[in-house]
mmCIF file of C-alpha atoms and ligand atoms in Angstrom:
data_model
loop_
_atom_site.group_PDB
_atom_site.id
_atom_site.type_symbol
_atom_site.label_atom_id
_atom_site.label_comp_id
_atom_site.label_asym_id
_atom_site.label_seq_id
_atom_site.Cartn_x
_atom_site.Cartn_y
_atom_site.Cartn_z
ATOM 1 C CA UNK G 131 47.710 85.356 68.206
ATOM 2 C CA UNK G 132 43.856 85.142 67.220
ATOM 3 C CA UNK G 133 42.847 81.137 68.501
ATOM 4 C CA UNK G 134 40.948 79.126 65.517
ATOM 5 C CA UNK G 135 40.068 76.294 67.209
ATOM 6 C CA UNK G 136 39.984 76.229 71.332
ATOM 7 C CA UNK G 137 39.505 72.548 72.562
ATOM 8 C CA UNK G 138 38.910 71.883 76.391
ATOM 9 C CA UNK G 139 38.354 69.206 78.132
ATOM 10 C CA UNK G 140 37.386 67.153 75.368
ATOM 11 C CA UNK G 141 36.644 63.034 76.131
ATOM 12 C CA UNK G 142 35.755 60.150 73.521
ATOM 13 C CA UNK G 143 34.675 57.176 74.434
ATOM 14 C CA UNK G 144 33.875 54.127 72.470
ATOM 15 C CA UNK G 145 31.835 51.713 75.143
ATOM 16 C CA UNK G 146 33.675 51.333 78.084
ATOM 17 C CA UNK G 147 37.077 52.277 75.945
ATOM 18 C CA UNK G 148 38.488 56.145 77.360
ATOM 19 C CA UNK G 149 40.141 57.088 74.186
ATOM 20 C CA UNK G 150 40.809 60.917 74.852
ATOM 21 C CA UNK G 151 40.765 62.193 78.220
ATOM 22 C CA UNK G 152 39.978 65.710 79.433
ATOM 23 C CA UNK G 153 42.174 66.896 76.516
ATOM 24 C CA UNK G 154 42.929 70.575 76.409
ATOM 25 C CA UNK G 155 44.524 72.077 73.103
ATOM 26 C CA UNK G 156 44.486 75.148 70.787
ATOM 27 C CA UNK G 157 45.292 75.740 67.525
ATOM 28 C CA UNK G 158 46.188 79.380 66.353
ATOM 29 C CA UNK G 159 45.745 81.026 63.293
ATOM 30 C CA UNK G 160 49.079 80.909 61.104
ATOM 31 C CA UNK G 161 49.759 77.889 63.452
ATOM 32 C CA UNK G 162 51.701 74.363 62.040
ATOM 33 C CA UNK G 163 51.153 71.703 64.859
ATOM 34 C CA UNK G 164 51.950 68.126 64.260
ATOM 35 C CA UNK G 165 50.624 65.620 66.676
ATOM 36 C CA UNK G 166 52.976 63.034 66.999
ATOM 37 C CA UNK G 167 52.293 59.389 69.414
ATOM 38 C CA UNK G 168 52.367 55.815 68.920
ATOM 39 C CA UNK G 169 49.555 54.264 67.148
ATOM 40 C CA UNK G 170 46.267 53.631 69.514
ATOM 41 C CA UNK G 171 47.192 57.141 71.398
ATOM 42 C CA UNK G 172 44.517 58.751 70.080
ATOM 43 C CA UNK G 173 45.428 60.998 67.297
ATOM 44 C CA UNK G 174 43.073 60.162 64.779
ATOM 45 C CA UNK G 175 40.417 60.328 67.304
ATOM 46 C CA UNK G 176 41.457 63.638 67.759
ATOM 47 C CA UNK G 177 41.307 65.074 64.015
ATOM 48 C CA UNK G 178 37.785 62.794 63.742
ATOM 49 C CA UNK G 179 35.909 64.863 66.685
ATOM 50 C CA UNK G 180 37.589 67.977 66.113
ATOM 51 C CA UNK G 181 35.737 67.961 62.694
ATOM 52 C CA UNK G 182 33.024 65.939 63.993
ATOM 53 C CA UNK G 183 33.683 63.055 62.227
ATOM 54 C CA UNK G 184 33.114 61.299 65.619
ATOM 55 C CA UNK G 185 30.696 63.273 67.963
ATOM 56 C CA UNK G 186 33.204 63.685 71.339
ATOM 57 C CA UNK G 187 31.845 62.232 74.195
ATOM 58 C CA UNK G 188 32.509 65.463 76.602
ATOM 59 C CA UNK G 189 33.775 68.934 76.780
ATOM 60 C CA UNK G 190 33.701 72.174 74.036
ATOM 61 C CA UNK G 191 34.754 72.972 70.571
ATOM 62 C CA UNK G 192 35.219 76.544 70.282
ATOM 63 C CA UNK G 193 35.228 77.879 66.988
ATOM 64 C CA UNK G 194 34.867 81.926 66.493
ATOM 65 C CA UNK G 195 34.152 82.074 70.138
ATOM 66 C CA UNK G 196 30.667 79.683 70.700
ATOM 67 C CA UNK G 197 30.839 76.297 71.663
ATOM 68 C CA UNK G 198 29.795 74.668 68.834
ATOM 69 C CA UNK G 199 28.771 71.124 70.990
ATOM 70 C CA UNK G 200 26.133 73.493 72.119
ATOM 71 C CA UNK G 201 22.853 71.796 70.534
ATOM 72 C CA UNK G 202 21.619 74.702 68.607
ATOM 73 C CA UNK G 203 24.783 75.553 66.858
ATOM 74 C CA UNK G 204 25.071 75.354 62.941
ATOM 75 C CA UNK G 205 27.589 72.431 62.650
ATOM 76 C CA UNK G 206 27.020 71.902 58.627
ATOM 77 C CA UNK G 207 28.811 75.376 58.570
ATOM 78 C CA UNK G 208 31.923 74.818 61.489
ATOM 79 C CA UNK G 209 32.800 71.552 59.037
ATOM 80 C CA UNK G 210 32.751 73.441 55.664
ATOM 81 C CA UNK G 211 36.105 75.646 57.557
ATOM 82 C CA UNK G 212 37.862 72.711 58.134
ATOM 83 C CA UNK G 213 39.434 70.849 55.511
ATOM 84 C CA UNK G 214 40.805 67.030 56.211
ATOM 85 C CA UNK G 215 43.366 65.127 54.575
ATOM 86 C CA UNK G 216 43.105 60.933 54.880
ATOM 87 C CA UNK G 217 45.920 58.626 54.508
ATOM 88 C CA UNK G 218 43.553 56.794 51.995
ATOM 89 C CA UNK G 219 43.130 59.764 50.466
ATOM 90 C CA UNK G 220 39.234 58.688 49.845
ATOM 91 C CA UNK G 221 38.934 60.753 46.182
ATOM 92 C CA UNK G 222 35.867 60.624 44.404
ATOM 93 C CA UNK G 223 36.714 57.237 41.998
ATOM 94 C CA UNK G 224 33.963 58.313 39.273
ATOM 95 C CA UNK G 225 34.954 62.072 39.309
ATOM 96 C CA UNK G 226 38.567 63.053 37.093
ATOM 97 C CA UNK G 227 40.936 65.600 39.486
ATOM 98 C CA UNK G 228 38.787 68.660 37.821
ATOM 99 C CA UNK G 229 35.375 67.157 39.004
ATOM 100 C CA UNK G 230 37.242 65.900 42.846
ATOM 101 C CA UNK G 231 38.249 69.154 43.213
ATOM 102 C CA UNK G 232 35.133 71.321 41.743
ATOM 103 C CA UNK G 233 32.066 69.073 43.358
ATOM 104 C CA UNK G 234 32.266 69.862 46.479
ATOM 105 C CA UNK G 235 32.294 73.707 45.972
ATOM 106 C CA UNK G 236 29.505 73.572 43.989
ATOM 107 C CA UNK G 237 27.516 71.073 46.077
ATOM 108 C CA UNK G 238 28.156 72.603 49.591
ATOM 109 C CA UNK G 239 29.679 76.232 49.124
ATOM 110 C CA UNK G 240 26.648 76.814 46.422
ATOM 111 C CA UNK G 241 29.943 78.343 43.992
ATOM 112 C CA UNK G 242 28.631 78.096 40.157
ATOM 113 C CA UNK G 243 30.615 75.456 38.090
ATOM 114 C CA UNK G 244 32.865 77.864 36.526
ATOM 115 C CA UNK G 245 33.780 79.607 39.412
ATOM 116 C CA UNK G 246 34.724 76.267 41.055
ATOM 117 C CA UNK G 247 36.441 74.940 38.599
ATOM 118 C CA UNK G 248 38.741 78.119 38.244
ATOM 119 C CA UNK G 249 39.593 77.987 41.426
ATOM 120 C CA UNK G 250 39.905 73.865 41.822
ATOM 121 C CA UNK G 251 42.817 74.649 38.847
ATOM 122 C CA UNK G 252 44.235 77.759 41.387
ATOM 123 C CA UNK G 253 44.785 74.997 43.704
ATOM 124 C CA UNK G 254 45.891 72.067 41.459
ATOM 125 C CA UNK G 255 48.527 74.183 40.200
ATOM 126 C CA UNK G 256 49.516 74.754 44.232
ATOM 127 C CA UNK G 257 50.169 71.382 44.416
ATOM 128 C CA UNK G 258 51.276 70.778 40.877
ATOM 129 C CA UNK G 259 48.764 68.543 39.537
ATOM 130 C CA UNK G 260 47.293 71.217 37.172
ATOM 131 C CA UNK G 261 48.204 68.895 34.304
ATOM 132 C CA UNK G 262 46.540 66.328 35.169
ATOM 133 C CA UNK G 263 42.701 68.157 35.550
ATOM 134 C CA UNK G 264 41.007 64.916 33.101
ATOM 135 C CA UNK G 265 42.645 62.079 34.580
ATOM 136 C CA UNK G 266 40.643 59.660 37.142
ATOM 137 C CA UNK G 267 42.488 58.848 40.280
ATOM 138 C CA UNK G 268 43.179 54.934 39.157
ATOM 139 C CA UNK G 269 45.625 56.469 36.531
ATOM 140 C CA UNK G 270 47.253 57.928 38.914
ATOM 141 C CA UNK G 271 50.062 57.595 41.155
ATOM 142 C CA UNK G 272 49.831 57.334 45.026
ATOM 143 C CA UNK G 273 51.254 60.497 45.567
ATOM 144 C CA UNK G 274 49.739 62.448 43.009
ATOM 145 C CA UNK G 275 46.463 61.087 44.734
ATOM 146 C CA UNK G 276 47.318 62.486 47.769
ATOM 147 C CA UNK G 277 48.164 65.724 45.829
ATOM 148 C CA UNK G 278 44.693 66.139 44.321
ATOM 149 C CA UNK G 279 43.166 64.957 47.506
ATOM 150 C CA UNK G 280 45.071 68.357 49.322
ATOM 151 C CA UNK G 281 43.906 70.286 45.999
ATOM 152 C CA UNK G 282 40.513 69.368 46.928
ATOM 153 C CA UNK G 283 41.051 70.529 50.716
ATOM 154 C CA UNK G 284 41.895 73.644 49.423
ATOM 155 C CA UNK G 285 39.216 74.318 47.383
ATOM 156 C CA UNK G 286 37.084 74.458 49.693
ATOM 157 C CA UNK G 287 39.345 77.270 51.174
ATOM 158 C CA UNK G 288 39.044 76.416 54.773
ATOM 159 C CA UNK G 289 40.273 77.883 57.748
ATOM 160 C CA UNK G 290 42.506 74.906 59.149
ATOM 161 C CA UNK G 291 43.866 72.006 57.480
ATOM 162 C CA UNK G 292 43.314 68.584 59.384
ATOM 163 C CA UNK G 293 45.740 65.994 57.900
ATOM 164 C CA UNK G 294 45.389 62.374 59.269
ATOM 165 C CA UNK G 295 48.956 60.565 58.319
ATOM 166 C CA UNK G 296 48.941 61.765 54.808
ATOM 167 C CA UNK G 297 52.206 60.031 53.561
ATOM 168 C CA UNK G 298 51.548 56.442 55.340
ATOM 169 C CA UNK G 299 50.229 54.832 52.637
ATOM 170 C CA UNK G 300 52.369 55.890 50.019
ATOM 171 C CA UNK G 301 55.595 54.000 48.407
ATOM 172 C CA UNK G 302 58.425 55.568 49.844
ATOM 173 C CA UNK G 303 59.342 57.215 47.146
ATOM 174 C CA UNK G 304 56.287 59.139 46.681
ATOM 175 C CA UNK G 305 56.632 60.055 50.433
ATOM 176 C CA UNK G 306 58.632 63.238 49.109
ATOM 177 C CA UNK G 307 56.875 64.921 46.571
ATOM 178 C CA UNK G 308 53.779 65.278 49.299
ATOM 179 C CA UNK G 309 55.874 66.625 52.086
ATOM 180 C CA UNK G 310 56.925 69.143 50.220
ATOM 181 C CA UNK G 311 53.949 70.403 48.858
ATOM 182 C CA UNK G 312 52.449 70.682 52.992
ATOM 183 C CA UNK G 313 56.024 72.495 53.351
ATOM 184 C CA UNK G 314 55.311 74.983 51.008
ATOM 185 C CA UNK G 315 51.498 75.290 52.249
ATOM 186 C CA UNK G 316 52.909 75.379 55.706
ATOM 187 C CA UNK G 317 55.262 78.492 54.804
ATOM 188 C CA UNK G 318 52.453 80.438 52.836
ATOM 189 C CA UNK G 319 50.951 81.029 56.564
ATOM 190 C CA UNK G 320 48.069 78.269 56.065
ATOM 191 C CA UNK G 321 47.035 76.733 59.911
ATOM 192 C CA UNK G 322 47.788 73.109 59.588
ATOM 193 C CA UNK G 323 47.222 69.991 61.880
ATOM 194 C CA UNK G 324 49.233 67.415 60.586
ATOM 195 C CA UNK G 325 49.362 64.108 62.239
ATOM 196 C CA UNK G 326 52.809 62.551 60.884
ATOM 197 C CA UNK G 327 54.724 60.132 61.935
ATOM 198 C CA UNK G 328 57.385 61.780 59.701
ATOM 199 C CA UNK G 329 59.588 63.299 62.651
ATOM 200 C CA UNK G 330 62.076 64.597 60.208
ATOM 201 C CA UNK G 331 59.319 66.552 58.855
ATOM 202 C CA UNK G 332 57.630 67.106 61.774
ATOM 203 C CA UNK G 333 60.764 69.078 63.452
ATOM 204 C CA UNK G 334 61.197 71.588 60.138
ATOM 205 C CA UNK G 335 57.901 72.626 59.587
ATOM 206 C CA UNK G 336 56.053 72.708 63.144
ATOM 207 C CA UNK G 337 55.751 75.802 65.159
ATOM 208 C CA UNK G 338 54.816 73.119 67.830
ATOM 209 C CA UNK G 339 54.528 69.675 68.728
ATOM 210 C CA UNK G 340 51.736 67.295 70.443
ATOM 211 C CA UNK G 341 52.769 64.374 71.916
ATOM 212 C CA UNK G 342 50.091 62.039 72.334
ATOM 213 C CA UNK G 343 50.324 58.477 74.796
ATOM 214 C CA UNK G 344 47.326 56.963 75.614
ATOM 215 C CA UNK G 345 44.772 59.111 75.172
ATOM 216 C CA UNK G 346 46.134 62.308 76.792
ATOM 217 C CA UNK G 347 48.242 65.371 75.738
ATOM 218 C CA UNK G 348 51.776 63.916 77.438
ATOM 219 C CA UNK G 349 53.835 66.802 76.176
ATOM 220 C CA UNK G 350 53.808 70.231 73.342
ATOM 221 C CA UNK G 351 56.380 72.509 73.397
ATOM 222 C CA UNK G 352 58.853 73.998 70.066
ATOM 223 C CA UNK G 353 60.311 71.225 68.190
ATOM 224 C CA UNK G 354 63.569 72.034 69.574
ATOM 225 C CA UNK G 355 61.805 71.142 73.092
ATOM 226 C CA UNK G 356 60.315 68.459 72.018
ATOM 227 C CA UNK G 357 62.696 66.346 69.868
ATOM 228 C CA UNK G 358 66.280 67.564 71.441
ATOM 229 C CA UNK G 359 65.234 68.164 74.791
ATOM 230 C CA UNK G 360 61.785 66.410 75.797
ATOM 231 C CA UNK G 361 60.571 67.458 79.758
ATOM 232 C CA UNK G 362 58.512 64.026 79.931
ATOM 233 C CA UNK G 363 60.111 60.362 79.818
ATOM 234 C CA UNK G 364 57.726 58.790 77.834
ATOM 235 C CA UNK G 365 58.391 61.601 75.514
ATOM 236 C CA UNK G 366 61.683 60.521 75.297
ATOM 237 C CA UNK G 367 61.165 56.856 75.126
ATOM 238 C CA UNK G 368 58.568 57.323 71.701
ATOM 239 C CA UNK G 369 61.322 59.178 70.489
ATOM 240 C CA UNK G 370 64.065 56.346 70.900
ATOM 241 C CA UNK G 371 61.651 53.877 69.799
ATOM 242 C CA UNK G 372 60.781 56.285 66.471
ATOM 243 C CA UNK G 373 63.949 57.824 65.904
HETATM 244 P P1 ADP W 590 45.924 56.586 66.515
HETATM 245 O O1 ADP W 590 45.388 57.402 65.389
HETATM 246 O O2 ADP W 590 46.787 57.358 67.464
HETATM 247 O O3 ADP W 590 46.614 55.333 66.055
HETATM 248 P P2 ADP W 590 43.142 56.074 67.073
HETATM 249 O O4 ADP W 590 42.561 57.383 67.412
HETATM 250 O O5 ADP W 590 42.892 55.524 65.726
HETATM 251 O O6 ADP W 590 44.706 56.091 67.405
HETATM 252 O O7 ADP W 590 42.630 54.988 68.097
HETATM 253 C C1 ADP W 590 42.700 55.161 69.499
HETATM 254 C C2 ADP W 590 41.991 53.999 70.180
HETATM 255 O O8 ADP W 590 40.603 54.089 69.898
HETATM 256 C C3 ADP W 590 42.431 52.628 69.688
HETATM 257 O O9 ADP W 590 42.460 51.763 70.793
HETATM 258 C C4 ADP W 590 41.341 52.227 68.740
HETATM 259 O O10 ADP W 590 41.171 50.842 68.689
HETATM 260 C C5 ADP W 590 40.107 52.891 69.348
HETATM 261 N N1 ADP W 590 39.093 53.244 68.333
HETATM 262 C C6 ADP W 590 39.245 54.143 67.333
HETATM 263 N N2 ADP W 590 38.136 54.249 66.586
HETATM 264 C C7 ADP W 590 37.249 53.373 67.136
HETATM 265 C C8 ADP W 590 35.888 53.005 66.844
HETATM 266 N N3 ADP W 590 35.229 53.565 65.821
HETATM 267 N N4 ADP W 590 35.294 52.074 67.626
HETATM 268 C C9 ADP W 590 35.954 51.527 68.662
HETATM 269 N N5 ADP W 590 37.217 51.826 69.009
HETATM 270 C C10 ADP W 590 37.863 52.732 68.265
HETATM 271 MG MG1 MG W 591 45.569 57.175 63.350
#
């Protein structure tokens, strides 16, 4: 299977603080991969340089087969493929769910308004919030936030999906409604990299899992491997801890 994103050897630093070391990892195309680890491992790290969110302190990003760390390469481009998901979801307060979903289309992808609105309302309706196109995002509910906020993702129709914790904010009872709109996107064949701490979730919809401890890749495998029959101890012992 065709590699979207080839990582290798990737290193962040902040000061004197290793936070990812000489971390090796590839996502494929079609590919659901949750990272999983206990908080401070590194996972948001992770999602932040692979969309250059942070700027990594070593090794390659390899997008469509350049490095795209290399100093000439067109990064404004690389981050319009990726789309990212926050657990604060971080909508656009003065915009309503038409205008979150529609700006950026407009404003980066150059799309007139029309055509980015039709297609910001192909999306809402993905994620069921197609009703809901003139409401601000204080009238709504923290899961129908995070909704919009993966409507708005989409519109941008990127190549992978970066999600960073996207239920851990919400009331527990809105925890549902979002993990099952990712389940659906993750069955239409859409290449997601969720960060969860969801394990339940994490061992239905993952093709494979990333265990993360301090800064390193510990463990990946199936989620069979991973959850029911981990190779690494400190695999094991997050899991005990988690489960
Ligand atoms: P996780 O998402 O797994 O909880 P993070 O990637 O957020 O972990 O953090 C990993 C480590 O990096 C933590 O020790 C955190 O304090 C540190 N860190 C993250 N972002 C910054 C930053 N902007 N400045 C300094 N340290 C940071
Ligand atoms: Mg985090």
């Amino acid at each position: 299977m065709e590699k979207v994103i080839e990582i290798q050897h990737l290193s962040k630093s902040f000061g004197a603080h290793e936070v990812l070391k000489d971390i090796d990892f590839s996502v494929k195309k079609g590919e659901v991969v949750c990272i999983i680890g206990s908080s401070g491992s590194g996972k948001s790290t992770l999602l932040r340089c692979i969309n250059l969110l942070e700027k990594p302190s070593g090794g390659q990003i390899i997008y469509q087969g350049e490095n795209i760390l290399d100093n000439k390469h067109d990064i404004h481009s690389y981050r319009t493929k990726l789309g990212m998901v926050f657990q604060q979801f971080n909508l656009f307060n003065n915009h309503n769910v038409l205008g979150n979903c529609s700006v950026g289309q407009v404003k980066v992808l150059k799309r007139s308004k029309e055509e980015a609105e039709k297609i910001a309302l192909k999306y809402l309706n993905v994620v069921g919030m197609d009703g809901y196109v003139n409401a601000k995002p204080k009238q709504l509910s923290g899961g129908q936030k995070q909704r919009v906020a993966i409507a708005r993702a989409l519109s941008m129709e990127p190549d992978v999906m970066l999600f960073d914790e996207p239920t851990s904010a919400l009331d527990p009872e809105m925890v549902g409604e979002v993990l099952k709109v990712m389940k659906e996107l993750a069955n239409t064949g859409l290449t997601m990299l969720i960060v969860t701490h969801e394990m339940e979730f994490a061992k239905e919809v993952s093709d494979r899992v990333v265990f993360m401890d301090k800064g390193v890749i510990a463990e990946e495998g199936p989620p069979k491997q991973i959850f029911n029959n981990p190779l690494q101890d400190r695999t094991r012992e997050f899991l005990k801890r988690t489960l």
